[in-house]
Tab-separated table of C-alpha atoms in Angstrom:
chain	number	residue	atom	x	y	z
A	1	UNK	CA	102.951	82.183	80.670
A	2	UNK	CA	101.819	84.448	83.512
A	3	UNK	CA	100.519	87.883	82.484
A	4	UNK	CA	99.690	90.393	85.202
A	5	UNK	CA	96.626	92.610	84.966
A	6	UNK	CA	98.741	95.749	84.601
A	7	UNK	CA	100.211	94.435	81.319
A	8	UNK	CA	96.723	93.959	79.888
A	9	UNK	CA	95.595	97.510	80.633
A	10	UNK	CA	95.421	100.126	77.917
A	11	UNK	CA	98.116	102.782	78.153
A	12	UNK	CA	95.686	105.525	79.157
A	13	UNK	CA	94.659	103.520	82.230
A	14	UNK	CA	98.160	102.521	83.359
A	15	UNK	CA	98.902	105.838	85.053
A	16	UNK	CA	95.690	105.467	87.068
A	17	UNK	CA	96.619	101.883	87.941
A	18	UNK	CA	99.999	103.013	89.248
A	19	UNK	CA	98.408	105.623	91.454
A	20	UNK	CA	95.778	103.184	92.774
A	21	UNK	CA	98.449	100.574	93.504
A	22	UNK	CA	100.620	103.010	95.471
A	23	UNK	CA	97.522	104.273	97.304
A	24	UNK	CA	96.366	100.795	98.331
A	25	UNK	CA	99.771	99.591	99.506
A	26	UNK	CA	100.356	102.819	101.433
A	27	UNK	CA	96.976	102.634	103.175
A	28	UNK	CA	97.514	98.958	104.033
A	29	UNK	CA	100.747	99.848	105.819
A	30	UNK	CA	99.479	102.950	107.619
A	31	UNK	CA	96.293	101.347	108.992
A	32	UNK	CA	98.481	98.641	110.554
A	33	UNK	CA	100.637	101.025	112.614
A	34	UNK	CA	98.278	100.949	115.629
A	35	UNK	CA	96.658	97.820	117.052
A	36	UNK	CA	93.282	98.104	118.788
A	37	UNK	CA	91.997	95.592	121.320
A	38	UNK	CA	88.449	94.936	122.614
A	39	UNK	CA	86.969	97.094	119.864
A	40	UNK	CA	85.235	94.495	117.686
A	41	UNK	CA	81.849	94.974	119.392
A	42	UNK	CA	81.594	98.581	118.192
A	43	UNK	CA	82.570	98.260	114.526
A	44	UNK	CA	81.015	96.411	111.550
A	45	UNK	CA	81.001	92.598	111.779
A	46	UNK	CA	84.144	90.763	110.633
A	47	UNK	CA	86.208	93.979	110.719
A	48	UNK	CA	89.185	94.774	112.935
A	49	UNK	CA	90.744	97.900	114.366
A	50	UNK	CA	92.182	98.522	110.906
A	51	UNK	CA	88.666	99.527	109.838
A	52	UNK	CA	88.691	102.314	112.434
A	53	UNK	CA	92.132	103.454	111.254
A	54	UNK	CA	90.903	103.537	107.658
A	55	UNK	CA	87.876	105.612	108.657
A	56	UNK	CA	90.157	108.009	110.519
A	57	UNK	CA	92.299	108.342	107.390
A	58	UNK	CA	89.234	109.239	105.317
A	59	UNK	CA	87.383	111.527	107.729
A	60	UNK	CA	89.939	112.766	110.258
A	61	UNK	CA	87.675	111.841	113.176
A	62	UNK	CA	85.108	109.347	114.389
A	63	UNK	CA	82.913	109.364	117.471
A	64	UNK	CA	81.793	106.531	119.734
A	65	UNK	CA	78.300	106.815	121.209
A	66	UNK	CA	74.937	105.128	121.542
A	67	UNK	CA	72.712	104.682	118.472
A	68	UNK	CA	69.405	102.906	119.135
A	69	UNK	CA	70.780	101.587	122.418
A	70	UNK	CA	73.948	100.163	120.878
A	71	UNK	CA	77.422	101.609	121.274
A	72	UNK	CA	78.588	102.429	117.754
A	73	UNK	CA	81.292	104.322	115.875
A	74	UNK	CA	79.827	107.045	113.675
A	75	UNK	CA	81.085	109.491	111.090
A	76	UNK	CA	80.255	113.152	111.354
A	77	UNK	CA	81.517	116.642	112.090
A	78	UNK	CA	82.124	118.775	115.139
A	79	UNK	CA	79.654	121.631	115.531
A	80	UNK	CA	77.714	123.596	118.108
A	81	UNK	CA	78.809	126.256	120.574
A	82	UNK	CA	82.516	126.798	121.151
A	83	UNK	CA	83.804	125.586	124.508
A	84	UNK	CA	85.423	128.733	125.937
A	85	UNK	CA	87.966	126.747	127.950
A	86	UNK	CA	89.483	124.973	124.951
A	87	UNK	CA	88.229	126.897	121.909
A	88	UNK	CA	86.669	123.751	120.447
A	89	UNK	CA	83.108	122.883	119.379
A	90	UNK	CA	81.055	121.126	122.015
A	91	UNK	CA	78.890	118.902	119.767
A	92	UNK	CA	79.355	116.123	117.260
A	93	UNK	CA	76.756	115.807	114.480
A	94	UNK	CA	76.793	112.129	113.558
A	95	UNK	CA	75.284	110.031	110.809
A	96	UNK	CA	75.262	106.377	109.751
A	97	UNK	CA	75.085	104.622	106.418
A	98	UNK	CA	71.513	103.638	107.237
A	99	UNK	CA	70.264	107.226	107.128
A	100	UNK	CA	70.220	107.811	110.883
A	101	UNK	CA	71.650	111.030	112.256
A	102	UNK	CA	71.719	113.060	115.426
A	103	UNK	CA	73.722	115.238	117.809
A	104	UNK	CA	75.952	114.249	120.692
A	105	UNK	CA	77.558	116.347	123.400
A	106	UNK	CA	81.281	115.654	123.235
A	107	UNK	CA	82.525	114.150	126.487
A	108	UNK	CA	78.975	113.483	127.695
A	109	UNK	CA	77.248	111.505	124.953
A	110	UNK	CA	80.244	110.525	122.883
A	111	UNK	CA	84.030	110.289	122.732
A	112	UNK	CA	85.999	111.685	119.805
A	113	UNK	CA	88.622	109.516	118.132
A	114	UNK	CA	91.021	111.775	116.195
A	115	UNK	CA	93.402	110.845	113.393
A	116	UNK	CA	95.814	113.683	114.109
A	117	UNK	CA	95.995	116.896	116.174
A	118	UNK	CA	94.408	118.973	113.365
A	119	UNK	CA	91.423	116.593	112.812
A	120	UNK	CA	92.318	116.687	109.101
A	121	UNK	CA	91.608	113.681	106.814
A	122	UNK	CA	94.995	112.152	106.025
A	123	UNK	CA	93.711	110.620	102.794
A	124	UNK	CA	94.376	113.904	100.944
A	125	UNK	CA	98.034	113.777	101.975
A	126	UNK	CA	98.266	110.158	100.828
A	127	UNK	CA	96.661	111.001	97.478
A	128	UNK	CA	99.094	113.862	96.834
A	129	UNK	CA	102.192	111.809	97.552
A	130	UNK	CA	100.949	108.716	95.719
A	131	UNK	CA	100.356	110.804	92.611
A	132	UNK	CA	104.011	111.928	92.763
A	133	UNK	CA	105.158	108.334	93.310
A	134	UNK	CA	103.171	107.176	90.269
A	135	UNK	CA	104.727	109.894	88.103
A	136	UNK	CA	108.308	109.145	89.176
A	137	UNK	CA	107.689	105.411	88.744
A	138	UNK	CA	106.447	106.025	85.188
A	139	UNK	CA	109.546	108.105	84.407
A	140	UNK	CA	111.810	105.311	85.642
A	141	UNK	CA	109.984	102.719	83.519
A	142	UNK	CA	110.210	104.923	80.419
A	143	UNK	CA	113.970	105.278	80.895
A	144	UNK	CA	114.354	101.519	81.274
A	145	UNK	CA	112.436	100.895	78.044
A	146	UNK	CA	114.356	103.565	76.144
A	147	UNK	CA	117.680	102.151	77.295
A	148	UNK	CA	116.739	98.820	75.660
A	149	UNK	CA	114.990	100.020	72.487
A	150	UNK	CA	117.149	102.921	71.321
A	151	UNK	CA	118.601	104.041	68.950
A	152	UNK	CA	115.504	104.371	66.774
A	153	UNK	CA	115.816	102.976	63.206
A	154	UNK	CA	114.507	105.169	60.379
A	155	UNK	CA	112.938	103.094	57.593
A	156	UNK	CA	111.390	103.924	54.227
A	157	UNK	CA	108.534	101.435	53.870
A	158	UNK	CA	105.859	99.626	55.831
A	159	UNK	CA	107.593	96.307	55.145
A	160	UNK	CA	110.824	97.533	56.678
A	161	UNK	CA	108.873	99.025	59.605
A	162	UNK	CA	107.189	95.687	60.297
A	163	UNK	CA	110.471	93.778	60.118
A	164	UNK	CA	112.213	96.144	62.520
A	165	UNK	CA	109.265	96.131	64.946
A	166	UNK	CA	109.358	92.330	65.079
A	167	UNK	CA	113.113	92.424	65.597
A	168	UNK	CA	112.811	94.872	68.498
A	169	UNK	CA	110.041	92.775	70.038
A	170	UNK	CA	112.230	89.662	69.858
A	171	UNK	CA	115.189	91.508	71.349
A	172	UNK	CA	113.078	92.679	74.308
A	173	UNK	CA	112.157	89.031	74.894
A	174	UNK	CA	115.826	88.046	74.791
A	175	UNK	CA	115.611	86.282	71.398
A	176	UNK	CA	118.062	86.426	68.493
A	177	UNK	CA	116.573	88.357	65.585
A	178	UNK	CA	117.635	88.731	61.919
A	179	UNK	CA	116.207	91.344	59.564
A	180	UNK	CA	116.441	90.077	55.965
A	181	UNK	CA	114.026	92.166	53.892
A	182	UNK	CA	116.575	94.912	53.176
A	183	UNK	CA	120.217	95.852	53.578
A	184	UNK	CA	120.878	96.469	57.257
A	185	UNK	CA	123.950	98.535	56.478
A	186	UNK	CA	121.740	101.131	54.781
A	187	UNK	CA	119.454	101.657	57.778
A	188	UNK	CA	119.881	105.065	59.323
A	189	UNK	CA	119.201	105.592	63.001
A	190	UNK	CA	118.066	108.420	65.172
A	191	UNK	CA	120.289	107.983	68.217
A	192	UNK	CA	118.731	109.734	71.203
A	193	UNK	CA	120.605	107.738	73.810
A	194	UNK	CA	122.726	109.843	76.111
A	195	UNK	CA	125.596	108.910	78.413
A	196	UNK	CA	123.832	110.714	81.252
A	197	UNK	CA	120.706	108.506	80.918
A	198	UNK	CA	121.929	106.278	83.767
A	199	UNK	CA	122.477	109.334	85.940
A	200	UNK	CA	118.970	110.555	85.121
A	201	UNK	CA	117.553	107.195	86.174
A	202	UNK	CA	119.600	107.254	89.374
A	203	UNK	CA	118.289	110.732	90.163
A	204	UNK	CA	114.690	109.596	89.636
A	205	UNK	CA	115.287	106.633	91.944
A	206	UNK	CA	116.573	108.991	94.629
A	207	UNK	CA	113.563	111.267	94.064
A	208	UNK	CA	111.212	108.283	94.329
A	209	UNK	CA	112.821	107.233	97.622
A	210	UNK	CA	112.678	110.796	98.959
A	211	UNK	CA	108.973	111.183	98.132
A	212	UNK	CA	108.179	107.863	99.791
A	213	UNK	CA	110.227	108.758	102.854
A	214	UNK	CA	108.421	112.071	103.228
A	215	UNK	CA	105.043	110.375	102.814
A	216	UNK	CA	105.696	107.927	105.655
A	217	UNK	CA	107.315	110.649	107.735
A	218	UNK	CA	103.913	112.381	107.782
A	219	UNK	CA	102.644	109.388	109.750
A	220	UNK	CA	105.637	109.035	112.026
A	221	UNK	CA	107.268	106.184	110.142
A	222	UNK	CA	110.982	106.579	109.493
A	223	UNK	CA	112.348	104.702	106.483
A	224	UNK	CA	116.001	103.688	106.689
A	225	UNK	CA	117.720	103.535	103.336
A	226	UNK	CA	121.367	102.446	103.513
A	227	UNK	CA	122.376	104.233	100.322
A	228	UNK	CA	120.592	107.389	101.441
A	229	UNK	CA	121.997	107.172	104.937
A	230	UNK	CA	125.511	107.254	103.567
A	231	UNK	CA	124.772	110.699	102.152
A	232	UNK	CA	123.193	112.187	105.275
A	233	UNK	CA	124.989	113.853	108.133
A	234	UNK	CA	124.349	112.706	111.686
A	235	UNK	CA	122.413	115.925	112.342
A	236	UNK	CA	120.129	115.265	109.367
A	237	UNK	CA	119.472	111.706	110.490
A	238	UNK	CA	118.628	112.888	114.003
A	239	UNK	CA	116.241	115.484	112.562
A	240	UNK	CA	114.403	112.862	110.496
A	241	UNK	CA	114.123	110.543	113.508
A	242	UNK	CA	112.862	113.352	115.723
A	243	UNK	CA	110.238	114.436	113.183
A	244	UNK	CA	109.034	110.860	112.735
A	245	UNK	CA	108.967	110.313	116.491
A	246	UNK	CA	107.015	113.523	117.148
A	247	UNK	CA	104.375	112.687	114.538
A	248	UNK	CA	104.061	109.109	115.736
A	249	UNK	CA	103.892	110.076	119.407
A	250	UNK	CA	101.147	112.697	118.904
A	251	UNK	CA	98.983	110.273	116.923
A	252	UNK	CA	99.502	107.508	119.433
A	253	UNK	CA	98.637	109.714	122.419
A	254	UNK	CA	95.412	110.901	120.746
A	255	UNK	CA	94.302	107.285	120.315
A	256	UNK	CA	95.375	106.318	123.817
A	257	UNK	CA	93.397	109.222	125.326
A	258	UNK	CA	90.310	108.335	123.250
A	259	UNK	CA	90.441	104.745	124.521
A	260	UNK	CA	90.784	105.936	128.132
A	261	UNK	CA	87.891	108.401	127.739
A	262	UNK	CA	85.672	105.718	126.198
A	263	UNK	CA	86.443	103.279	129.003
A	264	UNK	CA	85.653	105.910	131.617
A	265	UNK	CA	82.428	107.135	129.959
A	266	UNK	CA	80.999	103.840	128.719
A	267	UNK	CA	82.685	101.210	130.882
A	268	UNK	CA	84.363	99.566	127.903
A	269	UNK	CA	87.782	97.916	127.933
A	270	UNK	CA	89.236	99.362	124.720
A	271	UNK	CA	93.005	99.665	124.412
A	272	UNK	CA	95.486	100.612	121.719
A	273	UNK	CA	99.177	100.001	121.266
A	274	UNK	CA	101.698	100.483	118.494
A	275	UNK	CA	102.418	97.577	116.199
A	276	UNK	CA	105.406	95.813	117.786
A	277	UNK	CA	107.772	97.146	115.102
A	278	UNK	CA	106.992	100.705	116.206
A	279	UNK	CA	106.896	100.039	119.928
A	280	UNK	CA	110.297	101.589	120.590
A	281	UNK	CA	109.140	104.885	119.108
A	282	UNK	CA	106.172	105.157	121.453
A	283	UNK	CA	108.306	104.756	124.552
A	284	UNK	CA	111.332	106.785	123.485
């Protein structure tokens, strides 16, 4: 019998596990949207361009510059005097995990790689949506369990309680169960099932899909749901596609410009392109 790790968790940890699972799967998808080439020399060994995308999710920006004579990606923050032409800071204060730190002039000593036009760490957006996904997922599971276990029998003794609990456990496993310690006809039940339970579950499923769609829309990924599409007007569908395309295009162009700037400043041959599934969005 195969038992997954989630089943073995205590109830108080299951809500955390749901959130962590949604967070991990979401990050795995988002860091795969853009594919980097000729970048392995400037990131930690055995990593790929997905490492850079993950760092951009966490920090909103990274900078490429020389540390101890080696071209390296570093974390840090923009600072220094404001460039009057663009209204942006002119310096990047960098640091490494090894305790090194320093200052670079942006465009002279380093090139900024930005996650999005606002430089904001996307991980906070992911966390917020994944928390909502975990809550709606829990609600759906509760409704599924209730639809199988209710109505609730009211018993008068511990013996009867034990018998009924074993019966319910067998029923959930698909087994035939007979309660013989007392007269079944005398058992009273608290019936909290409702005809609208199925509708409630359907509504939560729609909410779950909507939250997920909005999460991916933040990153320019449009999710097509056939059932949902049937309920949307053409204008609404066009609006969703345009929003996804705008977000995707702005993120892609920021990465493309960073690669071009790095190649011009450092003589590298870095390039970036959308994952083939998203390629039509970048050119539309």
